[in-house]
Amino acid sequence: MCAPSATWWPTSGATICPWIEAATSAVGLPSLRDFAQHLERDLDAVTAGLTLPWNSGVVEGHVNRIKMLKRQMFGRAGFELLRKRALLA
């Protein structure tokens, strides 16, 4: 396995490959092995997500806010009021 650290998950793209190899060879943990195999399928995206400084946090926040407004407005009014609340909130 990787060298011990404060977290069990590698925090950079350079250390993900040894971690995936170690997790893939885990005999007694089939769920961990399956998870590592799925990470291996999309290794470029996983490495980029750990290495690059960009993330989709702001977009996810807006989506969460709009979903909350939609839940609050369910059954109350039409699309026009929902649209106004989403744009003005």
PDB file of N, CA and C in Angstrom:
ATOM      1  N   MET A   1       0.828  -1.186   0.000  1.00  0.00           N
ATOM      2  CA  MET A   1       0.000   0.000   0.000  1.00  0.00           C
ATOM      3  C   MET A   1       0.871   1.247   0.000  1.00  0.00           C
ATOM      4  N   CYS A   2       0.200   2.383  -0.126  1.00  0.00           N
ATOM      5  CA  CYS A   2       0.900   3.664  -0.092  1.00  0.00           C
ATOM      6  C   CYS A   2       1.425   3.926   1.314  1.00  0.00           C
ATOM      7  N   ALA A   3       2.317   4.887   1.394  1.00  0.00           N
ATOM      8  CA  ALA A   3       2.840   5.261   2.696  1.00  0.00           C
ATOM      9  C   ALA A   3       1.707   5.805   3.559  1.00  0.00           C
ATOM     10  N   PRO A   4       1.750   5.562   4.854  1.00  0.00           N
ATOM     11  CA  PRO A   4       0.676   6.045   5.723  1.00  0.00           C
ATOM     12  C   PRO A   4       0.576   7.556   5.681  1.00  0.00           C
ATOM     13  N   SER A   5      -0.639   8.050   5.705  1.00  0.00           N
ATOM     14  CA  SER A   5      -0.860   9.492   5.711  1.00  0.00           C
ATOM     15  C   SER A   5      -2.022   9.793   6.631  1.00  0.00           C
ATOM     16  N   ALA A   6      -2.377  11.073   6.717  1.00  0.00           N
ATOM     17  CA  ALA A   6      -3.470  11.475   7.597  1.00  0.00           C
ATOM     18  C   ALA A   6      -4.812  10.988   7.078  1.00  0.00           C
ATOM     19  N   THR A   7      -4.916  10.787   5.769  1.00  0.00           N
ATOM     20  CA  THR A   7      -6.166  10.309   5.189  1.00  0.00           C
ATOM     21  C   THR A   7      -5.922   8.976   4.513  1.00  0.00           C
ATOM     22  N   TRP A   8      -6.965   8.204   4.365  1.00  0.00           N
ATOM     23  CA  TRP A   8      -6.832   6.907   3.698  1.00  0.00           C
ATOM     24  C   TRP A   8      -6.897   7.065   2.204  1.00  0.00           C
ATOM     25  N   TRP A   9      -7.323   8.222   1.709  1.00  0.00           N
ATOM     26  CA  TRP A   9      -7.501   8.466   0.282  1.00  0.00           C
ATOM     27  C   TRP A   9      -6.353   9.302  -0.239  1.00  0.00           C
ATOM     28  N   PRO A  10      -5.765   8.942  -1.390  1.00  0.00           N
ATOM     29  CA  PRO A  10      -4.676   9.738  -1.954  1.00  0.00           C
ATOM     30  C   PRO A  10      -5.172  11.125  -2.348  1.00  0.00           C
ATOM     31  N   THR A  11      -4.367  12.129  -2.074  1.00  0.00           N
ATOM     32  CA  THR A  11      -4.789  13.505  -2.322  1.00  0.00           C
ATOM     33  C   THR A  11      -4.100  14.138  -3.524  1.00  0.00           C
ATOM     34  N   SER A  12      -3.419  13.359  -4.332  1.00  0.00           N
ATOM     35  CA  SER A  12      -2.831  13.893  -5.554  1.00  0.00           C
ATOM     36  C   SER A  12      -2.893  12.829  -6.643  1.00  0.00           C
ATOM     37  N   GLY A  13      -2.844  13.289  -7.886  1.00  0.00           N
ATOM     38  CA  GLY A  13      -2.924  12.369  -9.002  1.00  0.00           C
ATOM     39  C   GLY A  13      -1.744  11.418  -9.080  1.00  0.00           C
ATOM     40  N   ALA A  14      -0.609  11.821  -8.524  1.00  0.00           N
ATOM     41  CA  ALA A  14       0.594  10.989  -8.603  1.00  0.00           C
ATOM     42  C   ALA A  14       0.501   9.757  -7.707  1.00  0.00           C
ATOM     43  N   THR A  15      -0.258   9.837  -6.639  1.00  0.00           N
ATOM     44  CA  THR A  15      -0.303   8.707  -5.700  1.00  0.00           C
ATOM     45  C   THR A  15      -1.524   7.815  -5.898  1.00  0.00           C
ATOM     46  N   ILE A  16      -2.346   8.107  -6.883  1.00  0.00           N
ATOM     47  CA  ILE A  16      -3.571   7.318  -7.055  1.00  0.00           C
ATOM     48  C   ILE A  16      -3.278   5.930  -7.646  1.00  0.00           C
ATOM     49  N   CYS A  17      -2.327   5.831  -8.559  1.00  0.00           N
ATOM     50  CA  CYS A  17      -2.062   4.536  -9.206  1.00  0.00           C
ATOM     51  C   CYS A  17      -1.594   3.462  -8.223  1.00  0.00           C
ATOM     52  N   PRO A  18      -0.637   3.742  -7.354  1.00  0.00           N
ATOM     53  CA  PRO A  18      -0.267   2.702  -6.380  1.00  0.00           C
ATOM     54  C   PRO A  18      -1.417   2.344  -5.441  1.00  0.00           C
ATOM     55  N   TRP A  19      -2.239   3.340  -5.088  1.00  0.00           N
ATOM     56  CA  TRP A  19      -3.378   3.071  -4.216  1.00  0.00           C
ATOM     57  C   TRP A  19      -4.390   2.167  -4.905  1.00  0.00           C
ATOM     58  N   ILE A  20      -4.661   2.443  -6.175  1.00  0.00           N
ATOM     59  CA  ILE A  20      -5.610   1.612  -6.934  1.00  0.00           C
ATOM     60  C   ILE A  20      -5.079   0.194  -7.065  1.00  0.00           C
ATOM     61  N   GLU A  21      -3.782   0.041  -7.345  1.00  0.00           N
ATOM     62  CA  GLU A  21      -3.192  -1.297  -7.464  1.00  0.00           C
ATOM     63  C   GLU A  21      -3.313  -2.060  -6.150  1.00  0.00           C
ATOM     64  N   ALA A  22      -3.044  -1.382  -5.040  1.00  0.00           N
ATOM     65  CA  ALA A  22      -3.136  -2.044  -3.742  1.00  0.00           C
ATOM     66  C   ALA A  22      -4.586  -2.403  -3.421  1.00  0.00           C
ATOM     67  N   ALA A  23      -5.511  -1.503  -3.750  1.00  0.00           N
ATOM     68  CA  ALA A  23      -6.925  -1.769  -3.454  1.00  0.00           C
ATOM     69  C   ALA A  23      -7.482  -2.856  -4.362  1.00  0.00           C
ATOM     70  N   THR A  24      -7.004  -2.930  -5.597  1.00  0.00           N
ATOM     71  CA  THR A  24      -7.466  -3.956  -6.528  1.00  0.00           C
ATOM     72  C   THR A  24      -7.038  -5.345  -6.068  1.00  0.00           C
ATOM     73  N   SER A  25      -5.899  -5.422  -5.390  1.00  0.00           N
ATOM     74  CA  SER A  25      -5.415  -6.725  -4.938  1.00  0.00           C
ATOM     75  C   SER A  25      -5.913  -7.086  -3.541  1.00  0.00           C
ATOM     76  N   ALA A  26      -6.816  -6.285  -2.981  1.00  0.00           N
ATOM     77  CA  ALA A  26      -7.364  -6.584  -1.653  1.00  0.00           C
ATOM     78  C   ALA A  26      -8.238  -7.834  -1.742  1.00  0.00           C
ATOM     79  N   VAL A  27      -7.834  -8.877  -1.063  1.00  0.00           N
ATOM     80  CA  VAL A  27      -8.519 -10.165  -1.162  1.00  0.00           C
ATOM     81  C   VAL A  27      -9.789 -10.190  -0.318  1.00  0.00           C
ATOM     82  N   GLY A  28      -9.727  -9.719   0.903  1.00  0.00           N
ATOM     83  CA  GLY A  28     -10.853  -9.834   1.810  1.00  0.00           C
ATOM     84  C   GLY A  28     -11.870  -8.712   1.701  1.00  0.00           C
ATOM     85  N   LEU A  29     -11.657  -7.766   0.787  1.00  0.00           N
ATOM     86  CA  LEU A  29     -12.554  -6.617   0.671  1.00  0.00           C
ATOM     87  C   LEU A  29     -13.082  -6.492  -0.757  1.00  0.00           C
ATOM     88  N   PRO A  30     -14.098  -7.270  -1.110  1.00  0.00           N
ATOM     89  CA  PRO A  30     -14.590  -7.235  -2.494  1.00  0.00           C
ATOM     90  C   PRO A  30     -15.183  -5.881  -2.891  1.00  0.00           C
ATOM     91  N   SER A  31     -15.800  -5.174  -1.957  1.00  0.00           N
ATOM     92  CA  SER A  31     -16.370  -3.859  -2.283  1.00  0.00           C
ATOM     93  C   SER A  31     -15.274  -2.861  -2.620  1.00  0.00           C
ATOM     94  N   LEU A  32     -14.191  -2.864  -1.857  1.00  0.00           N
ATOM     95  CA  LEU A  32     -13.063  -1.980  -2.131  1.00  0.00           C
ATOM     96  C   LEU A  32     -12.422  -2.329  -3.468  1.00  0.00           C
ATOM     97  N   ARG A  33     -12.300  -3.611  -3.746  1.00  0.00           N
ATOM     98  CA  ARG A  33     -11.716  -4.061  -5.014  1.00  0.00           C
ATOM     99  C   ARG A  33     -12.574  -3.588  -6.189  1.00  0.00           C
ATOM    100  N   ASP A  34     -13.897  -3.712  -6.081  1.00  0.00           N
ATOM    101  CA  ASP A  34     -14.786  -3.259  -7.150  1.00  0.00           C
ATOM    102  C   ASP A  34     -14.699  -1.747  -7.337  1.00  0.00           C
ATOM    103  N   PHE A  35     -14.643  -1.009  -6.218  1.00  0.00           N
ATOM    104  CA  PHE A  35     -14.522   0.445  -6.283  1.00  0.00           C
ATOM    105  C   PHE A  35     -13.234   0.842  -7.010  1.00  0.00           C
ATOM    106  N   ALA A  36     -12.125   0.186  -6.675  1.00  0.00           N
ATOM    107  CA  ALA A  36     -10.844   0.496  -7.309  1.00  0.00           C
ATOM    108  C   ALA A  36     -10.873   0.160  -8.796  1.00  0.00           C
ATOM    109  N   GLN A  37     -11.544  -0.917  -9.169  1.00  0.00           N
ATOM    110  CA  GLN A  37     -11.643  -1.276 -10.582  1.00  0.00           C
ATOM    111  C   GLN A  37     -12.443  -0.236 -11.354  1.00  0.00           C
ATOM    112  N   HIS A  38     -13.489   0.316 -10.739  1.00  0.00           N
ATOM    113  CA  HIS A  38     -14.264   1.371 -11.394  1.00  0.00           C
ATOM    114  C   HIS A  38     -13.437   2.649 -11.528  1.00  0.00           C
ATOM    115  N   LEU A  39     -12.607   2.955 -10.523  1.00  0.00           N
ATOM    116  CA  LEU A  39     -11.721   4.115 -10.637  1.00  0.00           C
ATOM    117  C   LEU A  39     -10.728   3.932 -11.776  1.00  0.00           C
ATOM    118  N   GLU A  40     -10.265   2.717 -11.930  1.00  0.00           N
ATOM    119  CA  GLU A  40      -9.272   2.412 -12.962  1.00  0.00           C
ATOM    120  C   GLU A  40      -9.846   2.609 -14.363  1.00  0.00           C
ATOM    121  N   ARG A  41     -11.144   2.369 -14.519  1.00  0.00           N
ATOM    122  CA  ARG A  41     -11.777   2.528 -15.831  1.00  0.00           C
ATOM    123  C   ARG A  41     -11.718   3.974 -16.318  1.00  0.00           C
ATOM    124  N   ASP A  42     -11.819   4.925 -15.394  1.00  0.00           N
ATOM    125  CA  ASP A  42     -11.823   6.331 -15.764  1.00  0.00           C
ATOM    126  C   ASP A  42     -10.667   7.046 -15.072  1.00  0.00           C
ATOM    127  N   LEU A  43      -9.489   6.483 -15.212  1.00  0.00           N
ATOM    128  CA  LEU A  43      -8.310   6.965 -14.502  1.00  0.00           C
ATOM    129  C   LEU A  43      -7.958   8.401 -14.862  1.00  0.00           C
ATOM    130  N   ASP A  44      -8.133   8.810 -16.115  1.00  0.00           N
ATOM    131  CA  ASP A  44      -7.800  10.177 -16.512  1.00  0.00           C
ATOM    132  C   ASP A  44      -8.645  11.198 -15.749  1.00  0.00           C
ATOM    133  N   ALA A  45      -9.936  10.938 -15.634  1.00  0.00           N
ATOM    134  CA  ALA A  45     -10.819  11.863 -14.922  1.00  0.00           C
ATOM    135  C   ALA A  45     -10.506  11.883 -13.428  1.00  0.00           C
ATOM    136  N   VAL A  46     -10.198  10.742 -12.852  1.00  0.00           N
ATOM    137  CA  VAL A  46      -9.875  10.676 -11.429  1.00  0.00           C
ATOM    138  C   VAL A  46      -8.592  11.445 -11.149  1.00  0.00           C
ATOM    139  N   THR A  47      -7.584  11.249 -11.985  1.00  0.00           N
ATOM    140  CA  THR A  47      -6.313  11.955 -11.818  1.00  0.00           C
ATOM    141  C   THR A  47      -6.505  13.452 -11.969  1.00  0.00           C
ATOM    142  N   ALA A  48      -7.280  13.871 -12.966  1.00  0.00           N
ATOM    143  CA  ALA A  48      -7.538  15.295 -13.164  1.00  0.00           C
ATOM    144  C   ALA A  48      -8.293  15.875 -11.978  1.00  0.00           C
ATOM    145  N   GLY A  49      -9.246  15.144 -11.445  1.00  0.00           N
ATOM    146  CA  GLY A  49     -10.006  15.628 -10.304  1.00  0.00           C
ATOM    147  C   GLY A  49      -9.148  15.821  -9.069  1.00  0.00           C
ATOM    148  N   LEU A  50      -8.133  15.006  -8.893  1.00  0.00           N
ATOM    149  CA  LEU A  50      -7.253  15.130  -7.739  1.00  0.00           C
ATOM    150  C   LEU A  50      -6.132  16.139  -7.952  1.00  0.00           C
ATOM    151  N   THR A  51      -5.786  16.400  -9.213  1.00  0.00           N
ATOM    152  CA  THR A  51      -4.628  17.224  -9.516  1.00  0.00           C
ATOM    153  C   THR A  51      -4.983  18.677  -9.816  1.00  0.00           C
ATOM    154  N   LEU A  52      -6.015  18.885 -10.622  1.00  0.00           N
ATOM    155  CA  LEU A  52      -6.347  20.235 -11.074  1.00  0.00           C
ATOM    156  C   LEU A  52      -7.063  21.035  -9.982  1.00  0.00           C
ATOM    157  N   PRO A  53      -6.880  22.351  -9.981  1.00  0.00           N
ATOM    158  CA  PRO A  53      -7.491  23.174  -8.934  1.00  0.00           C
ATOM    159  C   PRO A  53      -8.965  23.476  -9.156  1.00  0.00           C
ATOM    160  N   TRP A  54      -9.522  23.129 -10.310  1.00  0.00           N
ATOM    161  CA  TRP A  54     -10.903  23.470 -10.604  1.00  0.00           C
ATOM    162  C   TRP A  54     -11.850  22.405 -10.082  1.00  0.00           C
ATOM    163  N   ASN A  55     -13.062  22.841  -9.726  1.00  0.00           N
ATOM    164  CA  ASN A  55     -14.099  21.894  -9.344  1.00  0.00           C
ATOM    165  C   ASN A  55     -15.454  22.476  -9.715  1.00  0.00           C
ATOM    166  N   SER A  56     -16.494  21.704  -9.532  1.00  0.00           N
ATOM    167  CA  SER A  56     -17.836  22.128  -9.915  1.00  0.00           C
ATOM    168  C   SER A  56     -18.675  22.497  -8.694  1.00  0.00           C
ATOM    169  N   GLY A  57     -18.027  22.901  -7.624  1.00  0.00           N
ATOM    170  CA  GLY A  57     -18.724  23.215  -6.390  1.00  0.00           C
ATOM    171  C   GLY A  57     -19.738  24.342  -6.523  1.00  0.00           C
ATOM    172  N   VAL A  58     -19.377  25.394  -7.245  1.00  0.00           N
ATOM    173  CA  VAL A  58     -20.282  26.535  -7.404  1.00  0.00           C
ATOM    174  C   VAL A  58     -21.522  26.116  -8.186  1.00  0.00           C
ATOM    175  N   VAL A  59     -21.321  25.374  -9.259  1.00  0.00           N
ATOM    176  CA  VAL A  59     -22.445  24.916 -10.070  1.00  0.00           C
ATOM    177  C   VAL A  59     -23.355  24.008  -9.250  1.00  0.00           C
ATOM    178  N   GLU A  60     -22.767  23.098  -8.488  1.00  0.00           N
ATOM    179  CA  GLU A  60     -23.563  22.200  -7.655  1.00  0.00           C
ATOM    180  C   GLU A  60     -24.356  22.977  -6.613  1.00  0.00           C
ATOM    181  N   GLY A  61     -23.787  24.064  -6.097  1.00  0.00           N
ATOM    182  CA  GLY A  61     -24.506  24.898  -5.147  1.00  0.00           C
ATOM    183  C   GLY A  61     -25.739  25.540  -5.766  1.00  0.00           C
ATOM    184  N   HIS A  62     -25.590  26.029  -7.000  1.00  0.00           N
ATOM    185  CA  HIS A  62     -26.731  26.626  -7.690  1.00  0.00           C
ATOM    186  C   HIS A  62     -27.802  25.581  -7.998  1.00  0.00           C
ATOM    187  N   VAL A  63     -27.387  24.408  -8.409  1.00  0.00           N
ATOM    188  CA  VAL A  63     -28.346  23.334  -8.690  1.00  0.00           C
ATOM    189  C   VAL A  63     -29.100  22.969  -7.417  1.00  0.00           C
ATOM    190  N   ASN A  64     -28.390  22.877  -6.305  1.00  0.00           N
ATOM    191  CA  ASN A  64     -29.019  22.558  -5.026  1.00  0.00           C
ATOM    192  C   ASN A  64     -30.032  23.633  -4.640  1.00  0.00           C
ATOM    193  N   ARG A  65     -29.679  24.914  -4.837  1.00  0.00           N
ATOM    194  CA  ARG A  65     -30.593  26.009  -4.513  1.00  0.00           C
ATOM    195  C   ARG A  65     -31.851  25.957  -5.374  1.00  0.00           C
ATOM    196  N   ILE A  66     -31.698  25.695  -6.659  1.00  0.00           N
ATOM    197  CA  ILE A  66     -32.852  25.621  -7.557  1.00  0.00           C
ATOM    198  C   ILE A  66     -33.745  24.435  -7.195  1.00  0.00           C
ATOM    199  N   LYS A  67     -33.141  23.298  -6.849  1.00  0.00           N
ATOM    200  CA  LYS A  67     -33.942  22.139  -6.438  1.00  0.00           C
ATOM    201  C   LYS A  67     -34.715  22.430  -5.160  1.00  0.00           C
ATOM    202  N   MET A  68     -34.099  23.169  -4.234  1.00  0.00           N
ATOM    203  CA  MET A  68     -34.792  23.531  -3.008  1.00  0.00           C
ATOM    204  C   MET A  68     -35.988  24.433  -3.315  1.00  0.00           C
ATOM    205  N   LEU A  69     -35.787  25.414  -4.190  1.00  0.00           N
ATOM    206  CA  LEU A  69     -36.896  26.287  -4.592  1.00  0.00           C
ATOM    207  C   LEU A  69     -38.010  25.488  -5.257  1.00  0.00           C
ATOM    208  N   LYS A  70     -37.627  24.553  -6.095  1.00  0.00           N
ATOM    209  CA  LYS A  70     -38.621  23.729  -6.780  1.00  0.00           C
ATOM    210  C   LYS A  70     -39.442  22.913  -5.777  1.00  0.00           C
ATOM    211  N   ARG A  71     -38.767  22.338  -4.774  1.00  0.00           N
ATOM    212  CA  ARG A  71     -39.486  21.579  -3.747  1.00  0.00           C
ATOM    213  C   ARG A  71     -40.422  22.479  -2.951  1.00  0.00           C
ATOM    214  N   GLN A  72     -39.973  23.701  -2.636  1.00  0.00           N
ATOM    215  CA  GLN A  72     -40.820  24.625  -1.893  1.00  0.00           C
ATOM    216  C   GLN A  72     -42.042  25.047  -2.703  1.00  0.00           C
ATOM    217  N   MET A  73     -41.895  25.160  -4.013  1.00  0.00           N
ATOM    218  CA  MET A  73     -42.961  25.668  -4.865  1.00  0.00           C
ATOM    219  C   MET A  73     -43.885  24.560  -5.366  1.00  0.00           C
ATOM    220  N   PHE A  74     -43.600  23.312  -5.063  1.00  0.00           N
ATOM    221  CA  PHE A  74     -44.378  22.202  -5.613  1.00  0.00           C
ATOM    222  C   PHE A  74     -45.855  22.354  -5.274  1.00  0.00           C
ATOM    223  N   GLY A  75     -46.712  22.394  -6.287  1.00  0.00           N
ATOM    224  CA  GLY A  75     -48.147  22.459  -6.107  1.00  0.00           C
ATOM    225  C   GLY A  75     -48.698  23.833  -5.792  1.00  0.00           C
ATOM    226  N   ARG A  76     -47.851  24.852  -5.718  1.00  0.00           N
ATOM    227  CA  ARG A  76     -48.315  26.182  -5.330  1.00  0.00           C
ATOM    228  C   ARG A  76     -48.651  27.071  -6.511  1.00  0.00           C
ATOM    229  N   ALA A  77     -47.815  27.069  -7.500  1.00  0.00           N
ATOM    230  CA  ALA A  77     -48.016  27.997  -8.613  1.00  0.00           C
ATOM    231  C   ALA A  77     -47.385  27.412  -9.863  1.00  0.00           C
ATOM    232  N   GLY A  78     -47.462  28.146 -10.933  1.00  0.00           N
ATOM    233  CA  GLY A  78     -46.948  27.676 -12.208  1.00  0.00           C
ATOM    234  C   GLY A  78     -45.466  27.935 -12.387  1.00  0.00           C
ATOM    235  N   PHE A  79     -45.021  27.651 -13.587  1.00  0.00           N
ATOM    236  CA  PHE A  79     -43.606  27.758 -13.924  1.00  0.00           C
ATOM    237  C   PHE A  79     -43.118  29.204 -13.862  1.00  0.00           C
ATOM    238  N   GLU A  80     -43.969  30.161 -14.212  1.00  0.00           N
ATOM    239  CA  GLU A  80     -43.539  31.562 -14.246  1.00  0.00           C
ATOM    240  C   GLU A  80     -43.101  32.052 -12.866  1.00  0.00           C
ATOM    241  N   LEU A  81     -43.859  31.715 -11.822  1.00  0.00           N
ATOM    242  CA  LEU A  81     -43.462  32.131 -10.463  1.00  0.00           C
ATOM    243  C   LEU A  81     -42.181  31.426 -10.031  1.00  0.00           C
ATOM    244  N   LEU A  82     -42.055  30.142 -10.362  1.00  0.00           N
ATOM    245  CA  LEU A  82     -40.827  29.408 -10.048  1.00  0.00           C
ATOM    246  C   LEU A  82     -39.637  30.054 -10.747  1.00  0.00           C
ATOM    247  N   ARG A  83     -39.822  30.426 -11.992  1.00  0.00           N
ATOM    248  CA  ARG A  83     -38.743  31.084 -12.762  1.00  0.00           C
ATOM    249  C   ARG A  83     -38.353  32.390 -12.113  1.00  0.00           C
ATOM    250  N   LYS A  84     -39.322  33.205 -11.702  1.00  0.00           N
ATOM    251  CA  LYS A  84     -39.011  34.484 -11.050  1.00  0.00           C
ATOM    252  C   LYS A  84     -38.268  34.272  -9.747  1.00  0.00           C
ATOM    253  N   ARG A  85     -38.701  33.305  -8.959  1.00  0.00           N
ATOM    254  CA  ARG A  85     -38.011  33.048  -7.678  1.00  0.00           C
ATOM    255  C   ARG A  85     -36.583  32.564  -7.895  1.00  0.00           C
ATOM    256  N   ALA A  86     -36.403  31.724  -8.921  1.00  0.00           N
ATOM    257  CA  ALA A  86     -35.057  31.198  -9.193  1.00  0.00           C
ATOM    258  C   ALA A  86     -34.124  32.302  -9.676  1.00  0.00           C
ATOM    259  N   LEU A  87     -34.641  33.220 -10.486  1.00  0.00           N
ATOM    260  CA  LEU A  87     -33.799  34.289 -11.024  1.00  0.00           C
ATOM    261  C   LEU A  87     -33.545  35.395 -10.005  1.00  0.00           C
ATOM    262  N   LEU A  88     -34.492  35.656  -9.119  1.00  0.00           N
ATOM    263  CA  LEU A  88     -34.346  36.751  -8.164  1.00  0.00           C
ATOM    264  C   LEU A  88     -33.768  36.329  -6.834  1.00  0.00           C
ATOM    265  N   ALA A  89     -33.797  35.054  -6.521  1.00  0.00           N
ATOM    266  CA  ALA A  89     -33.285  34.593  -5.228  1.00  0.00           C
ATOM    267  C   ALA A  89     -31.787  34.549  -5.199  1.00  0.00           C
TER     268      ALA A  89
END
